[in-house]
PDB file of C-alpha atoms in Angstrom:
ATOM      1  CA  MET G  30     -36.210 -35.314-179.359  1.00 67.00           C
ATOM      2  CA  SER G  31     -32.515 -35.785-178.651  1.00 89.00           C
ATOM      3  CA  ILE G  32     -30.087 -34.310-181.084  1.00 96.00           C
ATOM      4  CA  PHE G  33     -28.045 -37.392-180.684  1.00 97.00           C
ATOM      5  CA  LYS G  34     -27.274 -40.361-178.560  1.00 98.00           C
ATOM      6  CA  GLY G  35     -23.902 -41.954-178.082  1.00 98.00           C
ATOM      7  CA  ALA G  36     -20.581 -40.470-178.550  1.00 98.00           C
ATOM      8  CA  GLY G  37     -20.040 -36.943-180.126  1.00 98.00           C
ATOM      9  CA  VAL G  38     -16.513 -35.738-180.818  1.00 98.00           C
ATOM     10  CA  ALA G  39     -15.525 -32.222-179.720  1.00 98.00           C
ATOM     11  CA  ILE G  40     -13.439 -31.960-182.668  1.00 98.00           C
ATOM     12  CA  VAL G  41     -10.112 -30.042-182.901  1.00 98.00           C
ATOM     13  CA  THR G  42      -9.762 -27.098-185.520  1.00 98.00           C
ATOM     14  CA  PRO G  43      -6.551 -28.253-187.375  1.00 98.00           C
ATOM     15  CA  MET G  44      -4.101 -25.175-188.147  1.00 97.00           C
ATOM     16  CA  LYS G  45      -1.490 -24.479-190.592  1.00 96.00           C
ATOM     17  CA  SER G  46       2.215 -23.672-189.804  1.00 92.00           C
ATOM     18  CA  ASN G  47       1.158 -19.881-190.469  1.00 93.00           C
ATOM     19  CA  GLY G  48      -1.677 -20.185-188.136  1.00 91.00           C
ATOM     20  CA  GLU G  49      -4.463 -20.311-190.533  1.00 96.00           C
ATOM     21  CA  VAL G  50      -7.230 -23.141-190.375  1.00 98.00           C
ATOM     22  CA  ASN G  51      -6.103 -26.293-192.165  1.00 98.00           C
ATOM     23  CA  TYR G  52      -9.294 -27.080-194.292  1.00 98.00           C
ATOM     24  CA  GLU G  53      -7.635 -30.017-196.020  1.00 97.00           C
ATOM     25  CA  SER G  54      -6.640 -31.611-192.758  1.00 98.00           C
ATOM     26  CA  PHE G  55     -10.209 -30.756-191.414  1.00 98.00           C
ATOM     27  CA  ALA G  56     -11.908 -32.599-194.046  1.00 98.00           C
ATOM     28  CA  GLU G  57      -9.640 -35.640-193.400  1.00 98.00           C
ATOM     29  CA  MET G  58     -10.524 -35.570-189.472  1.00 98.00           C
ATOM     30  CA  ILE G  59     -14.340 -35.519-190.404  1.00 98.00           C
ATOM     31  CA  GLU G  60     -14.127 -38.443-192.489  1.00 98.00           C
ATOM     32  CA  PHE G  61     -12.021 -40.214-189.945  1.00 98.00           C
ATOM     33  CA  GLN G  62     -14.515 -39.439-187.248  1.00 98.00           C
ATOM     34  CA  ILE G  63     -17.560 -40.634-189.420  1.00 98.00           C
ATOM     35  CA  SER G  64     -15.827 -43.830-190.928  1.00 98.00           C
ATOM     36  CA  ASN G  65     -15.230 -44.960-187.129  1.00 98.00           C
ATOM     37  CA  GLY G  66     -18.711 -44.688-185.931  1.00 98.00           C
ATOM     38  CA  THR G  67     -18.920 -41.253-184.291  1.00 98.00           C
ATOM     39  CA  ASP G  68     -22.363 -40.271-183.401  1.00 98.00           C
ATOM     40  CA  ALA G  69     -22.024 -36.555-183.910  1.00 98.00           C
ATOM     41  CA  ILE G  70     -19.441 -33.795-184.403  1.00 98.00           C
ATOM     42  CA  ILE G  71     -19.242 -30.800-182.120  1.00 98.00           C
ATOM     43  CA  VAL G  72     -17.472 -28.074-184.095  1.00 98.00           C
ATOM     44  CA  CYS G  73     -16.015 -24.904-182.561  1.00 98.00           C
ATOM     45  CA  GLY G  74     -16.122 -25.882-178.904  1.00 96.00           C
ATOM     46  CA  THR G  75     -13.310 -25.637-176.333  1.00 96.00           C
ATOM     47  CA  THR G  76     -11.277 -28.301-178.160  1.00 98.00           C
ATOM     48  CA  GLY G  77     -11.751 -26.384-181.450  1.00 97.00           C
ATOM     49  CA  GLU G  78     -10.173 -23.458-179.952  1.00 97.00           C
ATOM     50  CA  SER G  79     -13.253 -21.301-180.635  1.00 96.00           C
ATOM     51  CA  SER G  80     -11.755 -18.651-177.985  1.00 95.00           C
ATOM     52  CA  THR G  81      -9.193 -17.604-180.347  1.00 96.00           C
ATOM     53  CA  LEU G  82     -11.023 -17.694-183.539  1.00 97.00           C
ATOM     54  CA  THR G  83     -12.098 -14.532-185.280  1.00 96.00           C
ATOM     55  CA  HIS G  84     -15.916 -14.394-185.700  1.00 95.00           C
ATOM     56  CA  GLU G  85     -15.410 -14.862-189.490  1.00 97.00           C
ATOM     57  CA  GLU G  86     -13.307 -17.936-188.876  1.00 98.00           C
ATOM     58  CA  HIS G  87     -15.461 -19.281-186.314  1.00 98.00           C
ATOM     59  CA  LEU G  88     -18.534 -19.184-188.604  1.00 98.00           C
ATOM     60  CA  ASP G  89     -16.382 -20.487-191.764  1.00 98.00           C
ATOM     61  CA  VAL G  90     -15.263 -23.625-189.713  1.00 98.00           C
ATOM     62  CA  ILE G  91     -19.008 -24.126-188.873  1.00 98.00           C
ATOM     63  CA  ARG G  92     -20.004 -23.775-192.412  1.00 98.00           C
ATOM     64  CA  TYR G  93     -17.526 -25.822-193.711  1.00 98.00           C
ATOM     65  CA  CYS G  94     -17.829 -28.735-191.258  1.00 98.00           C
ATOM     66  CA  THR G  95     -21.712 -28.689-192.024  1.00 98.00           C
ATOM     67  CA  GLU G  96     -21.229 -29.082-195.828  1.00 98.00           C
ATOM     68  CA  LYS G  97     -18.595 -31.628-195.301  1.00 98.00           C
ATOM     69  CA  VAL G  98     -20.697 -33.877-193.149  1.00 98.00           C
ATOM     70  CA  ALA G  99     -23.748 -33.381-195.465  1.00 98.00           C
ATOM     71  CA  HIS G 100     -26.180 -34.697-192.998  1.00 97.00           C
ATOM     72  CA  ARG G 101     -24.568 -38.269-192.457  1.00 98.00           C
ATOM     73  CA  ILE G 102     -24.559 -37.405-188.788  1.00 98.00           C
ATOM     74  CA  PRO G 103     -25.628 -34.407-186.582  1.00 98.00           C
ATOM     75  CA  VAL G 104     -23.338 -31.383-186.478  1.00 98.00           C
ATOM     76  CA  ILE G 105     -23.589 -29.194-183.250  1.00 98.00           C
ATOM     77  CA  ALA G 106     -21.986 -25.949-183.397  1.00 98.00           C
ATOM     78  CA  GLY G 107     -20.431 -24.180-180.269  1.00 98.00           C
ATOM     79  CA  THR G 108     -21.747 -20.666-180.542  1.00 98.00           C
ATOM     80  CA  GLY G 109     -21.537 -19.543-176.972  1.00 97.00           C
ATOM     81  CA  SER G 110     -19.937 -16.210-175.621  1.00 97.00           C
ATOM     82  CA  ASN G 111     -19.730 -14.289-172.599  1.00 95.00           C
ATOM     83  CA  CYS G 112     -21.615 -11.501-174.534  1.00 97.00           C
ATOM     84  CA  THR G 113     -25.310 -12.557-174.991  1.00 98.00           C
ATOM     85  CA  GLU G 114     -25.468 -10.381-178.341  1.00 98.00           C
ATOM     86  CA  THR G 115     -22.423 -12.084-179.761  1.00 97.00           C
ATOM     87  CA  ALA G 116     -23.846 -15.642-179.084  1.00 98.00           C
ATOM     88  CA  VAL G 117     -27.157 -14.654-180.586  1.00 98.00           C
ATOM     89  CA  TYR G 118     -25.509 -13.487-183.685  1.00 98.00           C
ATOM     90  CA  LEU G 119     -23.361 -16.577-183.960  1.00 98.00           C
ATOM     91  CA  SER G 120     -26.313 -18.835-183.318  1.00 98.00           C
ATOM     92  CA  LYS G 121     -28.499 -17.345-185.904  1.00 98.00           C
ATOM     93  CA  GLU G 122     -25.529 -17.517-188.432  1.00 98.00           C
ATOM     94  CA  ALA G 123     -24.886 -21.288-187.737  1.00 98.00           C
ATOM     95  CA  GLU G 124     -28.541 -22.002-188.042  1.00 98.00           C
ATOM     96  CA  LYS G 125     -28.550 -20.589-191.522  1.00 98.00           C
ATOM     97  CA  TYR G 126     -25.960 -23.043-192.461  1.00 98.00           C
ATOM     98  CA  GLY G 127     -28.021 -26.166-191.570  1.00 98.00           C
ATOM     99  CA  VAL G 128     -26.342 -27.259-188.172  1.00 98.00           C
ATOM    100  CA  ASP G 129     -28.582 -29.719-186.242  1.00 98.00           C
ATOM    101  CA  GLY G 130     -27.983 -27.944-182.958  1.00 98.00           C
ATOM    102  CA  LEU G 131     -26.047 -25.572-180.861  1.00 98.00           C
ATOM    103  CA  LEU G 132     -23.642 -25.935-177.871  1.00 98.00           C
ATOM    104  CA  LEU G 133     -23.968 -22.901-175.442  1.00 98.00           C
ATOM    105  CA  VAL G 134     -21.032 -22.492-172.919  1.00 97.00           C
ATOM    106  CA  SER G 135     -21.975 -20.490-169.762  1.00 96.00           C
ATOM    107  CA  PRO G 136     -20.800 -17.052-170.047  1.00 95.00           C
ATOM    108  CA  TYR G 137     -17.005 -16.935-168.889  1.00 94.00           C
ATOM    109  CA  TYR G 138     -15.562 -14.050-166.714  1.00 93.00           C
ATOM    110  CA  ASN G 139     -19.002 -12.303-166.146  1.00 92.00           C
ATOM    111  CA  LYS G 140     -19.951 -14.913-163.559  1.00 91.00           C
ATOM    112  CA  ALA G 141     -23.562 -14.375-163.922  1.00 96.00           C
ATOM    113  CA  THR G 142     -26.244 -15.209-161.349  1.00 97.00           C
ATOM    114  CA  GLN G 143     -28.374 -18.217-161.718  1.00 98.00           C
ATOM    115  CA  ASN G 144     -31.246 -15.575-163.102  1.00 98.00           C
ATOM    116  CA  GLY G 145     -28.535 -14.106-165.373  1.00 98.00           C
ATOM    117  CA  LEU G 146     -27.678 -17.429-166.691  1.00 98.00           C
ATOM    118  CA  TYR G 147     -31.397 -18.193-167.200  1.00 98.00           C
ATOM    119  CA  THR G 148     -32.014 -14.998-169.086  1.00 98.00           C
ATOM    120  CA  HIS G 149     -28.855 -15.321-171.125  1.00 98.00           C
ATOM    121  CA  PHE G 150     -29.669 -18.820-172.344  1.00 98.00           C
ATOM    122  CA  LYS G 151     -33.258 -18.324-172.850  1.00 98.00           C
ATOM    123  CA  THR G 152     -32.344 -15.065-174.958  1.00 98.00           C
ATOM    124  CA  ILE G 153     -30.042 -17.046-177.249  1.00 98.00           C
ATOM    125  CA  ALA G 154     -32.432 -20.014-177.649  1.00 98.00           C
ATOM    126  CA  ASP G 155     -35.440 -17.907-178.354  1.00 98.00           C
ATOM    127  CA  SER G 156     -33.562 -16.404-181.213  1.00 98.00           C
ATOM    128  CA  VAL G 157     -33.357 -19.637-183.287  1.00 98.00           C
ATOM    129  CA  LYS G 158     -35.532 -22.664-183.768  1.00 98.00           C
ATOM    130  CA  ILE G 159     -32.969 -25.535-183.616  1.00 98.00           C
ATOM    131  CA  PRO G 160     -32.226 -27.511-180.443  1.00 98.00           C
ATOM    132  CA  VAL G 161     -29.916 -26.226-177.773  1.00 98.00           C
ATOM    133  CA  ILE G 162     -27.613 -28.073-175.346  1.00 98.00           C
ATOM    134  CA  LEU G 163     -26.139 -25.991-172.388  1.00 98.00           C
ATOM    135  CA  TYR G 164     -22.434 -26.479-171.445  1.00 98.00           C
ATOM    136  CA  ASN G 165     -21.640 -26.368-167.835  1.00 98.00           C
ATOM    137  CA  VAL G 166     -17.751 -26.280-167.289  1.00 96.00           C
ATOM    138  CA  PRO G 167     -17.104 -24.192-164.290  1.00 95.00           C
ATOM    139  CA  SER G 168     -13.301 -24.865-164.056  1.00 93.00           C
ATOM    140  CA  ARG G 169     -12.965 -22.954-167.251  1.00 92.00           C
ATOM    141  CA  THR G 170     -15.607 -20.278-166.946  1.00 93.00           C
ATOM    142  CA  GLY G 171     -15.918 -19.517-163.145  1.00 94.00           C
ATOM    143  CA  CYS G 172     -19.604 -20.160-163.310  1.00 94.00           C
ATOM    144  CA  ASN G 173     -21.598 -23.183-162.343  1.00 97.00           C
ATOM    145  CA  ILE G 174     -25.048 -23.885-163.979  1.00 98.00           C
ATOM    146  CA  LEU G 175     -26.905 -25.416-161.091  1.00 98.00           C
ATOM    147  CA  PRO G 176     -29.395 -28.283-161.772  1.00 98.00           C
ATOM    148  CA  GLU G 177     -32.233 -26.183-160.757  1.00 98.00           C
ATOM    149  CA  THR G 178     -31.490 -23.791-163.297  1.00 98.00           C
ATOM    150  CA  VAL G 179     -30.823 -26.369-166.028  1.00 98.00           C
ATOM    151  CA  ILE G 180     -34.154 -27.942-165.405  1.00 98.00           C
ATOM    152  CA  ARG G 181     -35.898 -24.683-165.343  1.00 98.00           C
ATOM    153  CA  LEU G 182     -34.629 -23.836-168.851  1.00 98.00           C
ATOM    154  CA  CYS G 183     -35.431 -27.198-170.074  1.00 97.00           C
ATOM    155  CA  ASN G 184     -38.792 -26.831-169.043  1.00 97.00           C
ATOM    156  CA  ASP G 185     -39.501 -23.312-169.921  1.00 97.00           C
ATOM    157  CA  VAL G 186     -37.664 -23.080-173.295  1.00 98.00           C
ATOM    158  CA  GLU G 187     -38.932 -25.664-175.915  1.00 96.00           C
ATOM    159  CA  ASN G 188     -35.403 -25.879-177.704  1.00 97.00           C
ATOM    160  CA  ILE G 189     -33.438 -26.082-174.913  1.00 98.00           C
ATOM    161  CA  VAL G 190     -32.998 -29.850-174.595  1.00 98.00           C
ATOM    162  CA  GLY G 191     -30.012 -30.868-172.452  1.00 98.00           C
ATOM    163  CA  VAL G 192     -26.610 -30.405-171.032  1.00 98.00           C
ATOM    164  CA  LYS G 193     -22.973 -31.278-171.431  1.00 98.00           C
ATOM    165  CA  GLU G 194     -22.053 -31.491-167.847  1.00 98.00           C
ATOM    166  CA  ALA G 195     -18.396 -31.135-167.461  1.00 97.00           C
ATOM    167  CA  SER G 196     -18.382 -30.025-163.717  1.00 96.00           C
ATOM    168  CA  GLY G 197     -16.860 -33.188-162.734  1.00 94.00           C
ATOM    169  CA  ASN G 198     -19.290 -33.482-159.903  1.00 96.00           C
ATOM    170  CA  ILE G 199     -20.890 -36.734-159.963  1.00 97.00           C
ATOM    171  CA  SER G 200     -23.163 -35.748-156.869  1.00 97.00           C
ATOM    172  CA  GLN G 201     -24.463 -32.607-158.925  1.00 98.00           C
ATOM    173  CA  ILE G 202     -25.003 -34.762-162.117  1.00 98.00           C
ATOM    174  CA  ALA G 203     -26.914 -37.364-159.916  1.00 98.00           C
ATOM    175  CA  LYS G 204     -29.131 -34.391-158.164  1.00 98.00           C
ATOM    176  CA  LEU G 205     -29.773 -33.191-161.760  1.00 98.00           C
ATOM    177  CA  ALA G 206     -30.749 -36.598-162.966  1.00 97.00           C
ATOM    178  CA  ALA G 207     -32.967 -37.157-160.169  1.00 97.00           C
ATOM    179  CA  LYS G 208     -34.816 -34.044-160.251  1.00 97.00           C
ATOM    180  CA  ALA G 209     -34.974 -34.001-164.062  1.00 96.00           C
ATOM    181  CA  GLN G 210     -37.192 -36.967-164.356  1.00 90.00           C
ATOM    182  CA  GLY G 211     -36.190 -37.627-167.933  1.00 91.00           C
ATOM    183  CA  LYS G 212     -36.678 -34.174-169.279  1.00 94.00           C
ATOM    184  CA  VAL G 213     -33.054 -33.217-169.720  1.00 97.00           C
ATOM    185  CA  ASP G 214     -30.611 -34.954-172.097  1.00 98.00           C
ATOM    186  CA  ILE G 215     -27.448 -35.149-170.139  1.00 98.00           C
ATOM    187  CA  TYR G 216     -24.052 -35.682-171.682  1.00 98.00           C
ATOM    188  CA  SER G 217     -20.794 -36.451-169.860  1.00 98.00           C
ATOM    189  CA  GLY G 218     -18.400 -33.605-170.567  1.00 98.00           C
ATOM    190  CA  ASN G 219     -15.455 -35.649-169.132  1.00 98.00           C
ATOM    191  CA  ASP G 220     -14.090 -38.954-170.982  1.00 98.00           C
ATOM    192  CA  ASP G 221     -13.261 -40.334-167.465  1.00 97.00           C
ATOM    193  CA  HIS G 222     -16.901 -40.282-166.488  1.00 98.00           C
ATOM    194  CA  ILE G 223     -18.725 -41.661-169.286  1.00 98.00           C
ATOM    195  CA  VAL G 224     -19.955 -44.826-167.769  1.00 98.00           C
ATOM    196  CA  PRO G 225     -20.875 -43.124-164.454  1.00 98.00           C
ATOM    197  CA  VAL G 226     -22.920 -40.482-166.164  1.00 98.00           C
ATOM    198  CA  LEU G 227     -24.696 -43.271-168.523  1.00 98.00           C
ATOM    199  CA  SER G 228     -25.472 -45.101-165.319  1.00 98.00           C
ATOM    200  CA  LEU G 229     -27.384 -42.071-164.103  1.00 97.00           C
ATOM    201  CA  GLY G 230     -29.487 -41.839-167.044  1.00 97.00           C
ATOM    202  CA  GLY G 231     -27.070 -39.835-169.423  1.00 98.00           C
ATOM    203  CA  ILE G 232     -27.389 -40.552-173.224  1.00 98.00           C
ATOM    204  CA  GLY G 233     -23.945 -39.871-174.378  1.00 98.00           C
ATOM    205  CA  VAL G 234     -20.659 -37.885-174.084  1.00 98.00           C
ATOM    206  CA  ILE G 235     -19.230 -35.036-175.833  1.00 98.00           C
ATOM    207  CA  SER G 236     -15.753 -36.135-176.089  1.00 98.00           C
ATOM    208  CA  VAL G 237     -12.140 -35.007-176.451  1.00 98.00           C
ATOM    209  CA  LEU G 238     -11.001 -38.681-176.472  1.00 98.00           C
ATOM    210  CA  SER G 239     -12.981 -39.287-179.500  1.00 98.00           C
ATOM    211  CA  ASN G 240     -10.650 -37.366-181.629  1.00 98.00           C
ATOM    212  CA  VAL G 241      -7.910 -39.954-181.331  1.00 98.00           C
ATOM    213  CA  ALA G 242     -10.126 -43.074-180.325  1.00 98.00           C
ATOM    214  CA  PRO G 243     -13.498 -42.586-182.039  1.00 98.00           C
ATOM    215  CA  LYS G 244     -14.454 -46.293-182.428  1.00 98.00           C
ATOM    216  CA  GLU G 245     -13.707 -46.926-178.705  1.00 98.00           C
ATOM    217  CA  THR G 246     -15.430 -44.047-177.490  1.00 98.00           C
ATOM    218  CA  HIS G 247     -18.462 -44.801-179.484  1.00 98.00           C
ATOM    219  CA  ASP G 248     -18.278 -48.546-178.349  1.00 98.00           C
ATOM    220  CA  ILE G 249     -18.223 -47.398-174.624  1.00 98.00           C
ATOM    221  CA  CYS G 250     -21.794 -45.899-175.222  1.00 98.00           C
ATOM    222  CA  ALA G 251     -22.916 -48.548-177.694  1.00 98.00           C
ATOM    223  CA  LYS G 252     -22.094 -51.461-175.396  1.00 98.00           C
ATOM    224  CA  PHE G 253     -23.667 -49.647-172.565  1.00 98.00           C
ATOM    225  CA  PHE G 254     -26.984 -48.961-174.374  1.00 98.00           C
ATOM    226  CA  ALA G 255     -26.949 -52.775-175.669  1.00 98.00           C
ATOM    227  CA  GLY G 256     -27.006 -53.844-172.181  1.00 98.00           C
ATOM    228  CA  ASP G 257     -23.209 -54.905-172.010  1.00 98.00           C
ATOM    229  CA  ILE G 258     -22.309 -52.964-168.962  1.00 98.00           C
ATOM    230  CA  LYS G 259     -19.272 -55.095-168.395  1.00 98.00           C
ATOM    231  CA  GLY G 260     -17.892 -54.424-171.723  1.00 98.00           C
ATOM    232  CA  SER G 261     -18.666 -50.923-171.786  1.00 98.00           C
ATOM    233  CA  THR G 262     -17.017 -50.475-168.273  1.00 98.00           C
ATOM    234  CA  GLU G 263     -14.035 -52.583-169.367  1.00 98.00           C
ATOM    235  CA  LEU G 264     -13.340 -50.005-172.521  1.00 98.00           C
ATOM    236  CA  GLN G 265     -13.861 -47.065-169.949  1.00 98.00           C
ATOM    237  CA  LEU G 266     -11.377 -48.454-167.460  1.00 98.00           C
ATOM    238  CA  LYS G 267      -8.926 -49.196-170.452  1.00 98.00           C
ATOM    239  CA  ALA G 268      -8.973 -45.597-171.458  1.00 98.00           C
ATOM    240  CA  MET G 269      -8.405 -44.049-168.274  1.00 98.00           C
ATOM    241  CA  ASP G 270      -4.611 -43.638-168.400  1.00 98.00           C
ATOM    242  CA  LEU G 271      -5.004 -42.136-171.900  1.00 98.00           C
ATOM    243  CA  CYS G 272      -7.832 -39.877-170.762  1.00 98.00           C
ATOM    244  CA  ASP G 273      -5.483 -38.741-167.921  1.00 98.00           C
ATOM    245  CA  ALA G 274      -2.751 -37.850-170.583  1.00 98.00           C
ATOM    246  CA  LEU G 275      -5.242 -36.097-172.633  1.00 98.00           C
ATOM    247  CA  PHE G 276      -5.657 -33.644-169.752  1.00 97.00           C
ATOM    248  CA  CYS G 277      -2.360 -33.577-168.147  1.00 97.00           C
ATOM    249  CA  GLU G 278      -2.079 -30.065-169.907  1.00 97.00           C
ATOM    250  CA  VAL G 279      -4.870 -27.760-170.790  1.00 97.00           C
ATOM    251  CA  ASN G 280      -7.233 -29.126-173.522  1.00 97.00           C
ATOM    252  CA  PRO G 281      -6.493 -28.944-176.455  1.00 98.00           C
ATOM    253  CA  ILE G 282      -3.046 -29.023-176.108  1.00 98.00           C
ATOM    254  CA  PRO G 283      -2.581 -32.757-175.391  1.00 98.00           C
ATOM    255  CA  VAL G 284      -5.103 -33.899-177.872  1.00 98.00           C
ATOM    256  CA  LYS G 285      -3.643 -31.795-180.726  1.00 98.00           C
ATOM    257  CA  LYS G 286      -0.254 -33.344-179.948  1.00 98.00           C
ATOM    258  CA  ALA G 287      -1.655 -36.877-180.023  1.00 98.00           C
ATOM    259  CA  LEU G 288      -3.162 -36.227-183.474  1.00 98.00           C
ATOM    260  CA  ASN G 289       0.124 -34.946-184.884  1.00 98.00           C
ATOM    261  CA  LEU G 290       1.664 -38.097-183.442  1.00 98.00           C
ATOM    262  CA  MET G 291      -0.806 -40.126-185.321  1.00 97.00           C
ATOM    263  CA  GLY G 292      -0.060 -38.338-188.552  1.00 96.00           C
ATOM    264  CA  LYS G 293      -3.339 -36.456-188.517  1.00 96.00           C
ATOM    265  CA  GLU G 294      -1.802 -32.894-189.058  1.00 95.00           C
ATOM    266  CA  ALA G 295      -3.617 -31.009-186.329  1.00 97.00           C
ATOM    267  CA  GLY G 296      -0.854 -28.566-186.431  1.00 97.00           C
ATOM    268  CA  SER G 297      -0.092 -25.873-183.947  1.00 95.00           C
ATOM    269  CA  LEU G 298      -2.076 -24.108-181.259  1.00 96.00           C
ATOM    270  CA  ARG G 299      -3.007 -20.249-181.236  1.00 95.00           C
ATOM    271  CA  LEU G 300      -1.512 -18.256-178.349  1.00 95.00           C
ATOM    272  CA  PRO G 301      -1.920 -18.223-175.491  1.00 96.00           C
ATOM    273  CA  LEU G 302      -1.704 -22.060-175.693  1.00 96.00           C
ATOM    274  CA  THR G 303       1.746 -23.387-176.271  1.00 96.00           C
ATOM    275  CA  ASP G 304       3.329 -26.658-177.368  1.00 95.00           C
ATOM    276  CA  MET G 305       3.261 -29.614-174.874  1.00 97.00           C
ATOM    277  CA  GLU G 306       6.013 -29.877-172.448  1.00 97.00           C
ATOM    278  CA  GLU G 307       8.588 -32.695-173.344  1.00 97.00           C
ATOM    279  CA  ALA G 308       7.896 -34.740-170.140  1.00 97.00           C
ATOM    280  CA  ASN G 309       3.994 -34.664-170.605  1.00 98.00           C
ATOM    281  CA  ALA G 310       4.439 -35.494-174.315  1.00 98.00           C
ATOM    282  CA  GLU G 311       6.312 -38.628-173.215  1.00 98.00           C
ATOM    283  CA  LYS G 312       3.469 -39.459-170.879  1.00 98.00           C
ATOM    284  CA  LEU G 313       0.947 -39.108-173.742  1.00 98.00           C
ATOM    285  CA  LYS G 314       3.046 -41.232-176.023  1.00 98.00           C
ATOM    286  CA  LYS G 315       3.199 -44.086-173.362  1.00 98.00           C
ATOM    287  CA  ALA G 316      -0.364 -43.854-172.817  1.00 98.00           C
ATOM    288  CA  MET G 317      -1.133 -44.128-176.472  1.00 98.00           C
ATOM    289  CA  ARG G 318       0.860 -47.077-177.210  1.00 98.00           C
ATOM    290  CA  ASP G 319      -0.676 -48.829-174.230  1.00 97.00           C
ATOM    291  CA  PHE G 320      -3.989 -48.218-175.508  1.00 97.00           C
ATOM    292  CA  GLY G 321      -2.789 -49.289-179.012  1.00 96.00           C
ATOM    293  CA  ILE G 322      -3.344 -46.094-181.151  1.00 96.00           C
ATOM    294  CA  LEU G 323       0.325 -45.552-181.676  1.00 92.00           C
TER     295      LEU G 323
END
């Protein structure tokens, strides 16, 4: 059973000027997402700056999000780590809060072998009962989860159900889809690849774009599933310049800037991330105006 189908937002973690989590703004963002048709909320992922949250903050943000959503749509908690023991701890705590699933990034810096990845993910998944989505983003982790490893995990571990594929390698995703034979829920991890991944049998996207354009991102998926491939493709192509602008600096720098421009009070970033360069900010503003959200 899939955790969700459609567009899930990889939601930002808004910050106050003093660097603390801004829960008031976070609540408003959650409501903005739900009211605009987002199909799931993914909290404390890359976009949520999980790497610079303390363990206490990380868990507080997950708990708060789960309580605010109150089962209206699924909540998936990012609880991955390059330390298996830490990931087990975060995952077990998140499960206690009532999240609907977990997103587990491949261990960064360690650069584990495929057997190491298998054992790492299996150990975490075996520690909980809720469903797990693997997160493959080799550009940030230095480690690629091969299709064979994804399929082996989904076959061997009952609650590992899918993968967020952010490798950007369409050939690899096609190979995964061909070999998985429908046994792996594949989510696009790149906003400029939503329609291509859906066309290969994917069931949705875990999206940065959804932070600023939740309805449109939802509609890309909904139109595709309804058989309106032309309408889905048109929306995907319309969003391409905005997708490009949202990744012209490392995520989540641009998306936080975009939300601030929209009056959403995403706030500042935690070091080592810094404010957007002015030339890139102008590019982002233009893309937002052209898309109709500014």
